[in-house]
Amino acid sequence: MKPIFESISAKVDGVPCVTHIGPGGVGHFVKMVHNGIEYGDMQLICEAYNIFKAAGFSNDELADIFAEWNEGELESFLIEITANIFKQKDPETGKDIVDLIVDKAGQKGTGRWAAIEAQELAVPATVIEAAVAARVQSSQKAERVTGEALFGAAARRIDAADHAAFVDRLETALLAGKIAAYAQGFAVMEAASERWDWRTPLETVARIWRAGCIIRSAFLDDIAIAYETADEAANLMTVPPFDDHLRESQAALRAVVSDAVLAGIPVPALSAALAYFDMARTARTTADLIQGQRDFFGAHGFERTDRPGSDFHGPWSGT
């Protein structure tokens, strides 16, 4: 079958973007995770759109900005079509078509399945989960209308006096969020490969996604190289060039999320990406207290920092 599939596949520099991934359903699993990343990527882009609108940018301006972004590090199919969407006019009314679309997003379930599998595999895929939840909440139009009437609409205004700096900061923040989404998706595939001994070639997965799929992106080549050269399975955020990208972009992501939160603009995926990054670089978290709570109410035991073993208990009796 290989010659047939390769002859009809999308290609990059003559290389077919198709391969036999592995046994027992792994191809379907990889496609499912692709769609989960797609959910995250789309939500991140839409949150950037929301922030732009809060800063007073027109759809025509956004078309130009996204077209320019598609010439840089954010080059991807989704950025490309987003620029195109902003250009389109309704032939009947002459209005921007995006402004006439009801803000209720549908879904076929693949993103939700990816989030469920991530939970089953104990892999944090918070950007994907946030994107799925955002789609669900978008579909609850009547509830949102009621909520705005009850609590009042947020200000949703952001100052973009320095136009160029504002656009650059949002571009950088979007890149950081995108890296987190891809890192989580590849971590899910890696965990599944280990669980079911699929030996999924993640570098090959990255390469076959370079054309002919929704999440084709300029940095998939970098992802492929990262998985080829890494000594062992590692989170994508911690290997070159993505570690350098995040060192340079995390401040922009932090600023964008902060501005959005203060203006009442919902950014569930961007904020999930930031929290994921911050947790990933926190050597000691507050899970010590969680372990204390679990032991207090359920005698689950805990490890100690000063001696080996895992079945220690606190002096909770009589308290």
PDB file of C-alpha atoms in Angstrom:
ATOM      1  CA  MET A   1       0.000   0.000   0.000  1.00  0.00           C
ATOM      2  CA  LYS A   2       2.960   2.336   0.608  1.00  0.00           C
ATOM      3  CA  PRO A   3       3.429   3.459  -3.031  1.00  0.00           C
ATOM      4  CA  ILE A   4      -0.271   4.271  -3.329  1.00  0.00           C
ATOM      5  CA  PHE A   5      -0.399   6.410  -0.187  1.00  0.00           C
ATOM      6  CA  GLU A   6       2.896   8.147  -0.942  1.00  0.00           C
ATOM      7  CA  SER A   7       1.788   9.016  -4.475  1.00  0.00           C
ATOM      8  CA  ILE A   8      -1.336  10.838  -3.272  1.00  0.00           C
ATOM      9  CA  SER A   9       0.079  12.395  -0.096  1.00  0.00           C
ATOM     10  CA  ALA A  10       1.109  15.974   0.515  1.00  0.00           C
ATOM     11  CA  LYS A  11       4.863  16.432   0.164  1.00  0.00           C
ATOM     12  CA  VAL A  12       7.607  18.696   1.505  1.00  0.00           C
ATOM     13  CA  ASP A  13      10.662  18.995  -0.745  1.00  0.00           C
ATOM     14  CA  GLY A  14       9.523  15.815  -2.453  1.00  0.00           C
ATOM     15  CA  VAL A  15       9.256  13.863   0.808  1.00  0.00           C
ATOM     16  CA  PRO A  16       5.799  12.275   1.310  1.00  0.00           C
ATOM     17  CA  CYS A  17       3.968  13.334   4.476  1.00  0.00           C
ATOM     18  CA  VAL A  18       2.684   9.838   5.159  1.00  0.00           C
ATOM     19  CA  THR A  19       4.080   6.745   6.885  1.00  0.00           C
ATOM     20  CA  HIS A  20       3.067   3.627   8.763  1.00  0.00           C
ATOM     21  CA  ILE A  21       3.068   4.860  12.358  1.00  0.00           C
ATOM     22  CA  GLY A  22       2.870   1.523  14.137  1.00  0.00           C
ATOM     23  CA  PRO A  23       0.591  -1.264  15.381  1.00  0.00           C
ATOM     24  CA  GLY A  24      -2.796  -1.570  16.972  1.00  0.00           C
ATOM     25  CA  GLY A  25      -4.474   1.788  16.488  1.00  0.00           C
ATOM     26  CA  VAL A  26      -1.494   4.067  17.077  1.00  0.00           C
ATOM     27  CA  GLY A  27      -2.234   5.881  13.799  1.00  0.00           C
ATOM     28  CA  HIS A  28      -5.701   6.797  15.035  1.00  0.00           C
ATOM     29  CA  PHE A  29      -4.232   7.844  18.392  1.00  0.00           C
ATOM     30  CA  VAL A  30      -1.683  10.129  16.717  1.00  0.00           C
ATOM     31  CA  LYS A  31      -4.411  11.687  14.578  1.00  0.00           C
ATOM     32  CA  MET A  32      -6.524  12.227  17.700  1.00  0.00           C
ATOM     33  CA  VAL A  33      -3.644  14.024  19.440  1.00  0.00           C
ATOM     34  CA  HIS A  34      -3.094  16.070  16.272  1.00  0.00           C
ATOM     35  CA  ASN A  35      -6.663  17.278  16.649  1.00  0.00           C
ATOM     36  CA  GLY A  36      -6.143  18.034  20.335  1.00  0.00           C
ATOM     37  CA  ILE A  37      -3.175  20.249  19.453  1.00  0.00           C
ATOM     38  CA  GLU A  38      -5.350  21.773  16.740  1.00  0.00           C
ATOM     39  CA  TYR A  39      -7.983  22.684  19.358  1.00  0.00           C
ATOM     40  CA  GLY A  40      -5.290  24.366  21.473  1.00  0.00           C
ATOM     41  CA  ASP A  41      -3.765  26.193  18.526  1.00  0.00           C
ATOM     42  CA  MET A  42      -7.116  27.518  17.332  1.00  0.00           C
ATOM     43  CA  GLN A  43      -8.100  28.686  20.818  1.00  0.00           C
ATOM     44  CA  LEU A  44      -4.780  30.482  21.291  1.00  0.00           C
ATOM     45  CA  ILE A  45      -5.266  32.311  17.992  1.00  0.00           C
ATOM     46  CA  CYS A  46      -8.833  33.269  18.929  1.00  0.00           C
ATOM     47  CA  GLU A  47      -7.669  34.646  22.260  1.00  0.00           C
ATOM     48  CA  ALA A  48      -5.130  36.802  20.443  1.00  0.00           C
ATOM     49  CA  TYR A  49      -7.996  37.955  18.186  1.00  0.00           C
ATOM     50  CA  ASN A  50     -10.047  38.867  21.263  1.00  0.00           C
ATOM     51  CA  ILE A  51      -7.169  40.907  22.686  1.00  0.00           C
ATOM     52  CA  PHE A  52      -6.662  42.707  19.376  1.00  0.00           C
ATOM     53  CA  LYS A  53     -10.348  43.632  19.243  1.00  0.00           C
ATOM     54  CA  ALA A  54     -10.184  44.927  22.826  1.00  0.00           C
ATOM     55  CA  ALA A  55      -7.338  47.189  21.695  1.00  0.00           C
ATOM     56  CA  GLY A  56      -9.432  48.579  18.849  1.00  0.00           C
ATOM     57  CA  PHE A  57      -7.884  46.839  15.841  1.00  0.00           C
ATOM     58  CA  SER A  58     -10.082  46.476  12.753  1.00  0.00           C
ATOM     59  CA  ASN A  59     -10.528  43.255  10.826  1.00  0.00           C
ATOM     60  CA  ASP A  60      -8.615  44.731   7.898  1.00  0.00           C
ATOM     61  CA  GLU A  61      -5.694  45.504  10.204  1.00  0.00           C
ATOM     62  CA  LEU A  62      -5.842  41.978  11.592  1.00  0.00           C
ATOM     63  CA  ALA A  63      -5.768  40.501   8.095  1.00  0.00           C
ATOM     64  CA  ASP A  64      -2.510  42.338   7.442  1.00  0.00           C
ATOM     65  CA  ILE A  65      -1.024  41.431  10.832  1.00  0.00           C
ATOM     66  CA  PHE A  66      -1.784  37.730  10.530  1.00  0.00           C
ATOM     67  CA  ALA A  67      -0.486  37.697   6.955  1.00  0.00           C
ATOM     68  CA  GLU A  68       2.758  39.227   8.218  1.00  0.00           C
ATOM     69  CA  TRP A  69       2.935  36.719  11.076  1.00  0.00           C
ATOM     70  CA  ASN A  70       2.614  33.962   8.516  1.00  0.00           C
ATOM     71  CA  GLU A  71       5.929  35.102   7.066  1.00  0.00           C
ATOM     72  CA  GLY A  72       7.739  34.587  10.395  1.00  0.00           C
ATOM     73  CA  GLU A  73       8.047  32.079  13.227  1.00  0.00           C
ATOM     74  CA  LEU A  74       4.264  31.647  13.430  1.00  0.00           C
ATOM     75  CA  GLU A  75       4.031  30.481   9.823  1.00  0.00           C
ATOM     76  CA  SER A  76       1.315  27.826   9.739  1.00  0.00           C
ATOM     77  CA  PHE A  77      -1.875  26.800   8.019  1.00  0.00           C
ATOM     78  CA  LEU A  78      -4.066  28.192  10.793  1.00  0.00           C
ATOM     79  CA  ILE A  79      -2.368  31.602  10.787  1.00  0.00           C
ATOM     80  CA  GLU A  80      -2.643  31.673   6.987  1.00  0.00           C
ATOM     81  CA  ILE A  81      -6.377  30.956   6.877  1.00  0.00           C
ATOM     82  CA  THR A  82      -7.034  33.331   9.783  1.00  0.00           C
ATOM     83  CA  ALA A  83      -5.577  36.181   7.734  1.00  0.00           C
ATOM     84  CA  ASN A  84      -7.804  35.119   4.852  1.00  0.00           C
ATOM     85  CA  ILE A  85     -10.939  34.962   7.026  1.00  0.00           C
ATOM     86  CA  PHE A  86     -10.476  38.561   8.175  1.00  0.00           C
ATOM     87  CA  LYS A  87     -10.420  39.716   4.540  1.00  0.00           C
ATOM     88  CA  GLN A  88     -13.704  38.134   3.522  1.00  0.00           C
ATOM     89  CA  LYS A  89     -16.870  40.193   3.034  1.00  0.00           C
ATOM     90  CA  ASP A  90     -20.440  38.914   3.053  1.00  0.00           C
ATOM     91  CA  PRO A  91     -21.653  39.187  -0.573  1.00  0.00           C
ATOM     92  CA  GLU A  92     -25.180  40.158   0.525  1.00  0.00           C
ATOM     93  CA  THR A  93     -24.487  42.817   3.137  1.00  0.00           C
ATOM     94  CA  GLY A  94     -20.907  43.831   2.385  1.00  0.00           C
ATOM     95  CA  LYS A  95     -20.040  43.382   6.074  1.00  0.00           C
ATOM     96  CA  ASP A  96     -17.058  41.423   7.362  1.00  0.00           C
ATOM     97  CA  ILE A  97     -18.150  37.808   7.361  1.00  0.00           C
ATOM     98  CA  VAL A  98     -16.408  37.056  10.674  1.00  0.00           C
ATOM     99  CA  ASP A  99     -18.672  39.597  12.407  1.00  0.00           C
ATOM    100  CA  LEU A 100     -21.788  37.800  11.131  1.00  0.00           C
ATOM    101  CA  ILE A 101     -20.838  34.347  12.436  1.00  0.00           C
ATOM    102  CA  VAL A 102     -22.553  33.249  15.666  1.00  0.00           C
ATOM    103  CA  ASP A 103     -19.964  32.717  18.400  1.00  0.00           C
ATOM    104  CA  LYS A 104     -20.846  29.096  19.173  1.00  0.00           C
ATOM    105  CA  ALA A 105     -18.060  26.647  18.293  1.00  0.00           C
ATOM    106  CA  GLY A 106     -18.871  23.079  17.329  1.00  0.00           C
ATOM    107  CA  GLN A 107     -16.757  19.993  17.837  1.00  0.00           C
ATOM    108  CA  LYS A 108     -16.676  16.377  16.680  1.00  0.00           C
ATOM    109  CA  GLY A 109     -15.084  15.028  19.880  1.00  0.00           C
ATOM    110  CA  THR A 110     -11.458  14.372  18.953  1.00  0.00           C
ATOM    111  CA  GLY A 111     -10.120  17.214  21.099  1.00  0.00           C
ATOM    112  CA  ARG A 112     -12.176  15.966  24.020  1.00  0.00           C
ATOM    113  CA  TRP A 113     -10.865  12.428  23.503  1.00  0.00           C
ATOM    114  CA  ALA A 114      -7.298  13.760  23.479  1.00  0.00           C
ATOM    115  CA  ALA A 115      -7.920  15.524  26.801  1.00  0.00           C
ATOM    116  CA  ILE A 116      -9.470  12.363  28.271  1.00  0.00           C
ATOM    117  CA  GLU A 117      -6.524  10.234  27.143  1.00  0.00           C
ATOM    118  CA  ALA A 118      -4.091  12.764  28.599  1.00  0.00           C
ATOM    119  CA  GLN A 119      -5.852  12.434  31.952  1.00  0.00           C
ATOM    120  CA  GLU A 120      -5.841   8.638  31.704  1.00  0.00           C
ATOM    121  CA  LEU A 121      -2.096   8.707  31.021  1.00  0.00           C
ATOM    122  CA  ALA A 122      -1.447  11.231  33.826  1.00  0.00           C
ATOM    123  CA  VAL A 123       0.003  13.766  31.381  1.00  0.00           C
ATOM    124  CA  PRO A 124      -0.833  17.455  31.947  1.00  0.00           C
ATOM    125  CA  ALA A 125      -2.321  18.741  28.689  1.00  0.00           C
ATOM    126  CA  THR A 126      -3.798  21.894  30.141  1.00  0.00           C
ATOM    127  CA  VAL A 127      -3.834  23.986  26.954  1.00  0.00           C
ATOM    128  CA  ILE A 128      -5.787  21.268  25.136  1.00  0.00           C
ATOM    129  CA  GLU A 129      -8.146  20.862  28.096  1.00  0.00           C
ATOM    130  CA  ALA A 130      -8.701  24.631  28.273  1.00  0.00           C
ATOM    131  CA  ALA A 131      -9.458  24.754  24.555  1.00  0.00           C
ATOM    132  CA  VAL A 132     -12.017  21.956  24.843  1.00  0.00           C
ATOM    133  CA  ALA A 133     -13.679  23.673  27.807  1.00  0.00           C
ATOM    134  CA  ALA A 134     -13.729  26.986  25.938  1.00  0.00           C
ATOM    135  CA  ARG A 135     -15.562  25.370  23.017  1.00  0.00           C
ATOM    136  CA  VAL A 136     -18.106  23.865  25.371  1.00  0.00           C
ATOM    137  CA  GLN A 137     -18.663  27.191  27.114  1.00  0.00           C
ATOM    138  CA  SER A 138     -18.927  28.981  23.768  1.00  0.00           C
ATOM    139  CA  SER A 139     -21.832  26.708  22.866  1.00  0.00           C
ATOM    140  CA  GLN A 140     -23.678  27.849  25.994  1.00  0.00           C
ATOM    141  CA  LYS A 141     -24.748  31.089  24.343  1.00  0.00           C
ATOM    142  CA  ALA A 142     -27.943  31.624  26.339  1.00  0.00           C
ATOM    143  CA  GLU A 143     -26.118  31.125  29.635  1.00  0.00           C
ATOM    144  CA  ARG A 144     -23.420  33.611  28.612  1.00  0.00           C
ATOM    145  CA  VAL A 145     -25.991  36.225  27.618  1.00  0.00           C
ATOM    146  CA  THR A 146     -27.688  35.755  30.985  1.00  0.00           C
ATOM    147  CA  GLY A 147     -24.340  35.993  32.769  1.00  0.00           C
ATOM    148  CA  GLU A 148     -23.485  39.288  31.097  1.00  0.00           C
ATOM    149  CA  ALA A 149     -26.866  40.717  32.051  1.00  0.00           C
ATOM    150  CA  LEU A 150     -26.435  39.520  35.635  1.00  0.00           C
ATOM    151  CA  PHE A 151     -22.821  40.530  36.289  1.00  0.00           C
ATOM    152  CA  GLY A 152     -22.318  43.224  33.667  1.00  0.00           C
ATOM    153  CA  ALA A 153     -19.923  43.146  30.753  1.00  0.00           C
ATOM    154  CA  ALA A 154     -16.231  43.479  31.551  1.00  0.00           C
ATOM    155  CA  ALA A 155     -14.436  46.587  30.320  1.00  0.00           C
ATOM    156  CA  ARG A 156     -12.517  44.573  27.707  1.00  0.00           C
ATOM    157  CA  ARG A 157     -10.326  47.543  26.804  1.00  0.00           C
ATOM    158  CA  ILE A 158      -6.562  47.380  26.388  1.00  0.00           C
ATOM    159  CA  ASP A 159      -4.224  50.275  25.629  1.00  0.00           C
ATOM    160  CA  ALA A 160      -2.213  49.737  22.433  1.00  0.00           C
ATOM    161  CA  ALA A 161      -0.730  53.203  22.101  1.00  0.00           C
ATOM    162  CA  ASP A 162       2.576  51.705  20.994  1.00  0.00           C
ATOM    163  CA  HIS A 163       1.064  49.845  18.058  1.00  0.00           C
ATOM    164  CA  ALA A 164       4.208  48.031  16.879  1.00  0.00           C
ATOM    165  CA  ALA A 165       5.270  46.934  20.366  1.00  0.00           C
ATOM    166  CA  PHE A 166       1.762  45.677  21.110  1.00  0.00           C
ATOM    167  CA  VAL A 167       1.677  43.538  17.953  1.00  0.00           C
ATOM    168  CA  ASP A 168       5.175  42.173  18.575  1.00  0.00           C
ATOM    169  CA  ARG A 169       4.368  41.268  22.183  1.00  0.00           C
ATOM    170  CA  LEU A 170       1.207  39.418  21.182  1.00  0.00           C
ATOM    171  CA  GLU A 171       3.059  37.570  18.418  1.00  0.00           C
ATOM    172  CA  THR A 172       5.714  36.459  20.895  1.00  0.00           C
ATOM    173  CA  ALA A 173       3.129  35.397  23.469  1.00  0.00           C
ATOM    174  CA  LEU A 174       1.256  33.386  20.862  1.00  0.00           C
ATOM    175  CA  LEU A 175       4.470  31.575  19.935  1.00  0.00           C
ATOM    176  CA  ALA A 176       5.040  30.669  23.591  1.00  0.00           C
ATOM    177  CA  GLY A 177       1.494  29.335  23.917  1.00  0.00           C
ATOM    178  CA  LYS A 178       1.874  27.352  20.714  1.00  0.00           C
ATOM    179  CA  ILE A 179       5.070  25.710  21.987  1.00  0.00           C
ATOM    180  CA  ALA A 180       3.277  24.664  25.176  1.00  0.00           C
ATOM    181  CA  ALA A 181       0.379  23.153  23.208  1.00  0.00           C
ATOM    182  CA  TYR A 182       2.695  21.122  20.982  1.00  0.00           C
ATOM    183  CA  ALA A 183       4.829  20.064  23.956  1.00  0.00           C
ATOM    184  CA  GLN A 184       1.749  18.725  25.717  1.00  0.00           C
ATOM    185  CA  GLY A 185       0.489  16.874  22.658  1.00  0.00           C
ATOM    186  CA  PHE A 186       3.832  15.193  22.023  1.00  0.00           C
ATOM    187  CA  ALA A 187       4.074  14.300  25.720  1.00  0.00           C
ATOM    188  CA  VAL A 188       0.713  12.514  25.447  1.00  0.00           C
ATOM    189  CA  MET A 189       1.927  10.531  22.421  1.00  0.00           C
ATOM    190  CA  GLU A 190       5.183   9.660  24.199  1.00  0.00           C
ATOM    191  CA  ALA A 191       3.324   8.400  27.285  1.00  0.00           C
ATOM    192  CA  ALA A 192       0.928   6.335  25.168  1.00  0.00           C
ATOM    193  CA  SER A 193       3.859   4.849  23.260  1.00  0.00           C
ATOM    194  CA  GLU A 194       5.460   3.755  26.515  1.00  0.00           C
ATOM    195  CA  ARG A 195       2.198   2.452  27.977  1.00  0.00           C
ATOM    196  CA  TRP A 196       1.349   0.245  24.992  1.00  0.00           C
ATOM    197  CA  ASP A 197       4.864  -0.349  23.627  1.00  0.00           C
ATOM    198  CA  TRP A 198       4.048   1.331  20.324  1.00  0.00           C
ATOM    199  CA  ARG A 199       7.545   2.781  19.844  1.00  0.00           C
ATOM    200  CA  THR A 200       5.950   5.750  18.125  1.00  0.00           C
ATOM    201  CA  PRO A 201       8.567   7.616  16.040  1.00  0.00           C
ATOM    202  CA  LEU A 202       7.807  11.139  17.230  1.00  0.00           C
ATOM    203  CA  GLU A 203      10.361  12.687  14.881  1.00  0.00           C
ATOM    204  CA  THR A 204       8.522  11.023  11.972  1.00  0.00           C
ATOM    205  CA  VAL A 205       5.169  12.201  13.293  1.00  0.00           C
ATOM    206  CA  ALA A 206       6.489  15.780  13.266  1.00  0.00           C
ATOM    207  CA  ARG A 207       7.698  15.389   9.692  1.00  0.00           C
ATOM    208  CA  ILE A 208       4.453  13.980   8.284  1.00  0.00           C
ATOM    209  CA  TRP A 209       2.585  16.918   9.853  1.00  0.00           C
ATOM    210  CA  ARG A 210       4.624  19.441   7.847  1.00  0.00           C
ATOM    211  CA  ALA A 211       2.112  19.489   4.975  1.00  0.00           C
ATOM    212  CA  GLY A 212      -1.424  18.359   4.287  1.00  0.00           C
ATOM    213  CA  CYS A 213      -2.723  18.764   7.839  1.00  0.00           C
ATOM    214  CA  ILE A 214      -4.386  21.477   9.906  1.00  0.00           C
ATOM    215  CA  ILE A 215      -1.498  22.055  12.311  1.00  0.00           C
ATOM    216  CA  ARG A 216       1.273  22.187   9.735  1.00  0.00           C
ATOM    217  CA  SER A 217       3.707  24.706  11.109  1.00  0.00           C
ATOM    218  CA  ALA A 218       7.121  26.160  10.392  1.00  0.00           C
ATOM    219  CA  PHE A 219       8.669  24.698  13.539  1.00  0.00           C
ATOM    220  CA  LEU A 220       7.703  21.053  12.927  1.00  0.00           C
ATOM    221  CA  ASP A 221      11.159  20.553  11.393  1.00  0.00           C
ATOM    222  CA  ASP A 222      12.645  21.787  14.671  1.00  0.00           C
ATOM    223  CA  ILE A 223      10.436  19.347  16.581  1.00  0.00           C
ATOM    224  CA  ALA A 224      11.606  16.462  14.397  1.00  0.00           C
ATOM    225  CA  ILE A 225      15.260  17.386  14.945  1.00  0.00           C
ATOM    226  CA  ALA A 226      14.675  17.768  18.692  1.00  0.00           C
ATOM    227  CA  TYR A 227      13.327  14.224  18.985  1.00  0.00           C
ATOM    228  CA  GLU A 228      16.097  12.839  16.801  1.00  0.00           C
ATOM    229  CA  THR A 229      18.894  14.414  18.813  1.00  0.00           C
ATOM    230  CA  ALA A 230      17.544  14.266  22.386  1.00  0.00           C
ATOM    231  CA  ASP A 231      19.398  11.692  24.518  1.00  0.00           C
ATOM    232  CA  GLU A 232      16.136  10.609  26.092  1.00  0.00           C
ATOM    233  CA  ALA A 233      12.473  11.484  26.021  1.00  0.00           C
ATOM    234  CA  ALA A 234      12.185  15.048  27.267  1.00  0.00           C
ATOM    235  CA  ASN A 235       9.523  17.698  27.316  1.00  0.00           C
ATOM    236  CA  LEU A 236       9.697  19.701  24.120  1.00  0.00           C
ATOM    237  CA  MET A 237       9.973  22.919  26.126  1.00  0.00           C
ATOM    238  CA  THR A 238      13.334  21.838  27.554  1.00  0.00           C
ATOM    239  CA  VAL A 239      15.222  21.084  24.319  1.00  0.00           C
ATOM    240  CA  PRO A 240      16.700  23.421  21.673  1.00  0.00           C
ATOM    241  CA  PRO A 241      15.529  25.602  20.092  1.00  0.00           C
ATOM    242  CA  PHE A 242      12.320  25.692  22.120  1.00  0.00           C
ATOM    243  CA  ASP A 243      14.041  26.293  25.452  1.00  0.00           C
ATOM    244  CA  ASP A 244      15.578  29.466  24.015  1.00  0.00           C
ATOM    245  CA  HIS A 245      12.239  30.486  22.501  1.00  0.00           C
ATOM    246  CA  LEU A 246      10.581  30.225  25.910  1.00  0.00           C
ATOM    247  CA  ARG A 247      13.350  32.100  27.714  1.00  0.00           C
ATOM    248  CA  GLU A 248      12.796  34.954  25.275  1.00  0.00           C
ATOM    249  CA  SER A 249       9.004  34.795  25.046  1.00  0.00           C
ATOM    250  CA  GLN A 250       7.730  33.980  28.534  1.00  0.00           C
ATOM    251  CA  ALA A 251       7.843  37.625  29.633  1.00  0.00           C
ATOM    252  CA  ALA A 252       5.604  38.597  26.710  1.00  0.00           C
ATOM    253  CA  LEU A 253       3.208  35.771  27.525  1.00  0.00           C
ATOM    254  CA  ARG A 254       3.078  36.926  31.141  1.00  0.00           C
ATOM    255  CA  ALA A 255       2.377  40.528  30.132  1.00  0.00           C
ATOM    256  CA  VAL A 256      -0.332  39.568  27.631  1.00  0.00           C
ATOM    257  CA  VAL A 257      -2.115  37.283  30.104  1.00  0.00           C
ATOM    258  CA  SER A 258      -1.892  39.930  32.843  1.00  0.00           C
ATOM    259  CA  ASP A 259      -3.328  42.655  30.615  1.00  0.00           C
ATOM    260  CA  ALA A 260      -6.133  40.381  29.454  1.00  0.00           C
ATOM    261  CA  VAL A 261      -7.086  39.296  32.974  1.00  0.00           C
ATOM    262  CA  LEU A 262      -7.173  42.876  34.235  1.00  0.00           C
ATOM    263  CA  ALA A 263      -9.413  43.847  31.304  1.00  0.00           C
ATOM    264  CA  GLY A 264     -11.806  40.934  31.878  1.00  0.00           C
ATOM    265  CA  ILE A 265     -10.857  39.193  28.628  1.00  0.00           C
ATOM    266  CA  PRO A 266     -11.053  35.396  28.917  1.00  0.00           C
ATOM    267  CA  VAL A 267      -7.755  33.767  27.906  1.00  0.00           C
ATOM    268  CA  PRO A 268      -8.072  30.173  29.161  1.00  0.00           C
ATOM    269  CA  ALA A 269      -5.510  28.680  26.756  1.00  0.00           C
ATOM    270  CA  LEU A 270      -2.888  31.433  27.054  1.00  0.00           C
ATOM    271  CA  SER A 271      -3.165  31.423  30.848  1.00  0.00           C
ATOM    272  CA  ALA A 272      -3.003  27.608  30.905  1.00  0.00           C
ATOM    273  CA  ALA A 273       0.177  27.753  28.812  1.00  0.00           C
ATOM    274  CA  LEU A 274       1.705  30.263  31.236  1.00  0.00           C
ATOM    275  CA  ALA A 275       0.773  28.200  34.309  1.00  0.00           C
ATOM    276  CA  TYR A 276       2.157  25.063  32.633  1.00  0.00           C
ATOM    277  CA  PHE A 277       5.452  26.840  31.970  1.00  0.00           C
ATOM    278  CA  ASP A 278       5.631  28.204  35.512  1.00  0.00           C
ATOM    279  CA  MET A 279       4.917  24.789  37.036  1.00  0.00           C
ATOM    280  CA  ALA A 280       7.511  23.187  34.760  1.00  0.00           C
ATOM    281  CA  ARG A 281      10.234  25.473  36.130  1.00  0.00           C
ATOM    282  CA  THR A 282       9.223  25.250  39.814  1.00  0.00           C
ATOM    283  CA  ALA A 283      11.521  22.835  41.620  1.00  0.00           C
ATOM    284  CA  ARG A 284       9.408  22.752  44.787  1.00  0.00           C
ATOM    285  CA  THR A 285       5.655  23.229  44.517  1.00  0.00           C
ATOM    286  CA  THR A 286       2.910  23.283  47.146  1.00  0.00           C
ATOM    287  CA  ALA A 287       2.138  19.583  46.685  1.00  0.00           C
ATOM    288  CA  ASP A 288       3.756  19.015  50.081  1.00  0.00           C
ATOM    289  CA  LEU A 289       0.615  20.510  51.632  1.00  0.00           C
ATOM    290  CA  ILE A 290      -1.593  18.350  49.395  1.00  0.00           C
ATOM    291  CA  GLN A 291       0.232  15.262  50.639  1.00  0.00           C
ATOM    292  CA  GLY A 292      -0.253  16.457  54.208  1.00  0.00           C
ATOM    293  CA  GLN A 293      -3.982  16.926  53.597  1.00  0.00           C
ATOM    294  CA  ARG A 294      -4.305  13.487  51.951  1.00  0.00           C
ATOM    295  CA  ASP A 295      -2.532  11.870  54.860  1.00  0.00           C
ATOM    296  CA  PHE A 296      -4.618  13.793  57.401  1.00  0.00           C
ATOM    297  CA  PHE A 297      -8.009  12.714  56.021  1.00  0.00           C
ATOM    298  CA  GLY A 298      -7.074   9.388  54.425  1.00  0.00           C
ATOM    299  CA  ALA A 299      -3.796   8.147  55.926  1.00  0.00           C
ATOM    300  CA  HIS A 300      -2.336   7.919  52.421  1.00  0.00           C
ATOM    301  CA  GLY A 301       1.228   8.432  53.611  1.00  0.00           C
ATOM    302  CA  PHE A 302       3.975  10.608  52.163  1.00  0.00           C
ATOM    303  CA  GLU A 303       7.679  10.824  51.460  1.00  0.00           C
ATOM    304  CA  ARG A 304      10.037  12.971  53.526  1.00  0.00           C
ATOM    305  CA  THR A 305      12.807  15.294  52.383  1.00  0.00           C
ATOM    306  CA  ASP A 306      15.210  14.154  55.112  1.00  0.00           C
ATOM    307  CA  ARG A 307      15.060  10.332  54.878  1.00  0.00           C
ATOM    308  CA  PRO A 308      14.181   7.557  52.382  1.00  0.00           C
ATOM    309  CA  GLY A 309      10.840   5.793  52.239  1.00  0.00           C
ATOM    310  CA  SER A 310       7.303   6.586  51.164  1.00  0.00           C
ATOM    311  CA  ASP A 311       5.015   5.456  53.984  1.00  0.00           C
ATOM    312  CA  PHE A 312       5.437   8.214  56.541  1.00  0.00           C
ATOM    313  CA  HIS A 313       2.478   9.713  58.392  1.00  0.00           C
ATOM    314  CA  GLY A 314       1.967  13.003  60.175  1.00  0.00           C
ATOM    315  CA  PRO A 315       1.262  13.516  63.868  1.00  0.00           C
ATOM    316  CA  TRP A 316      -2.410  14.169  63.191  1.00  0.00           C
ATOM    317  CA  SER A 317      -3.958  12.100  65.975  1.00  0.00           C
ATOM    318  CA  GLY A 318      -5.810  14.165  68.528  1.00  0.00           C
ATOM    319  CA  THR A 319      -5.953  17.280  66.278  1.00  0.00           C
TER     320      THR A 319
END
